[in-house]
């Protein structure tokens, strides 16, 4: 069976900047996959190539075994792009109704609105909707396509906690219906809760690919924390130890060993807690530290690699 | 598809109070005002009655704004708001979008045209032969085409902040110079020469000729067609120069994650 999405050595350059660099990736039908990466990692460029909005300079991109634009026209794939806007002055139902007319095998308008959790807002004007509702309406425009594959590029950006929760609940309905969902994000918690597979991108390449739990372990270290009265000496522990305000924090790849030695040492510790590696740590470890790559989240645009103009280096032009 | 885009474009215009005020109510109001003040003055043989002359001028005035405002400021706004970006990710072409916009521009030009005429009949006792009405309304309606095309050019080239004032400024200037406010016969000779080249004057002249019982002149048709062709060519150029696929894609990648 053909893959929902296949990229084979896809490369896209903007002037001197290589936004996507020989990216190879296959996503099977029905999967829910997160594309995780810092700003400038190439997520949006990848999405644009999958929608046929950008042609790769090298390599091959197919969607459901077809050229991307063909897949868009046939309603095989639909996307929620970043920075898209909606037509003001019409109602949610009218707008989704317009979307419905564009596709060969669309969902009914009511169903798309229902999936997006907008059933009660069907008659509300687009320009009178909250940010969260607008975002879900964009999702309804994707849902109405009835496409096998949905691409969501940072769908919850600029949403508050409640908005994000509502959004993901809508999306999970679609995933449950067997659709392939690929979403780009830099919110790590969203990845944990919503994806079965994580593809970590950095500098336009895949740097890690696997289930969230494995990604978490790939570069991360567990955290062992306990109370320790000031002045108490510690035995040698396998990890990086920090002491502060009566607490000791040990970051270690072998938390079991830390605890064993701690128990054996006879030190007067209390309130022991062990947490698994954080995805944040793994992510930073996988994508490289900001000082060496210039693309990690902490980097300010001014410190990014020197590039001639924003148009030739679009990914670096981001100010957030 | 294009039809449904067109239908939504019309719907949102009809819900827009600014369009209703400037594109429907204002021309009717101005007609009543001017027809009351100037409509009663005696006319020379062969001249149109004031109430009829002003009816045609104000019908043109309202129709032009409908055609221009549905295209220019809206398209400019949609380029920056991300609606065009949204459409690009859907199976719709730029051509379909522009055709829908143009059609909507023509469609929302019609209410002012018809309502000013109806007001003239109802309030100022204007009477024309049936054939004159049947010729006047469609001729003037088609005559708004250059303005809808001008709007597309403005929408493609000008930013969202400038598009409305620019459209409105051009509209007012061309209306005044084209003799919609002051009968062209009272303009000075050099200004009359200018007026005769303008689509505003030629649009109204279509109506004035028919109302006087004549056919529109070839000059009317040629001038309006020339402006249409010119604006259409500009629109095609602007569309080509505008970020096509590649550049808009790059621009969206600029906000990449």
Short mmCIF file of C-alpha atoms in Angstrom, two decimals, chain A residues 53 85 87 122 191 211 232 305 319:
data_model
loop_
_atom_site.label_atom_id
_atom_site.label_comp_id
_atom_site.label_asym_id
_atom_site.label_seq_id
_atom_site.Cartn_x
_atom_site.Cartn_y
_atom_site.Cartn_z
CA UNK A 53 3.27 25.12 -2.52
CA UNK A 85 -6.47 33.79 7.69
CA UNK A 87 -12.72 35.38 5.03
CA UNK A 122 -22.14 27.33 13.03
CA UNK A 191 3.90 15.68 21.32
CA UNK A 211 7.88 6.88 19.71
CA UNK A 232 25.66 16.84 54.78
CA UNK A 305 23.68 32.67 11.13
CA UNK A 319 10.86 36.90 15.12
#
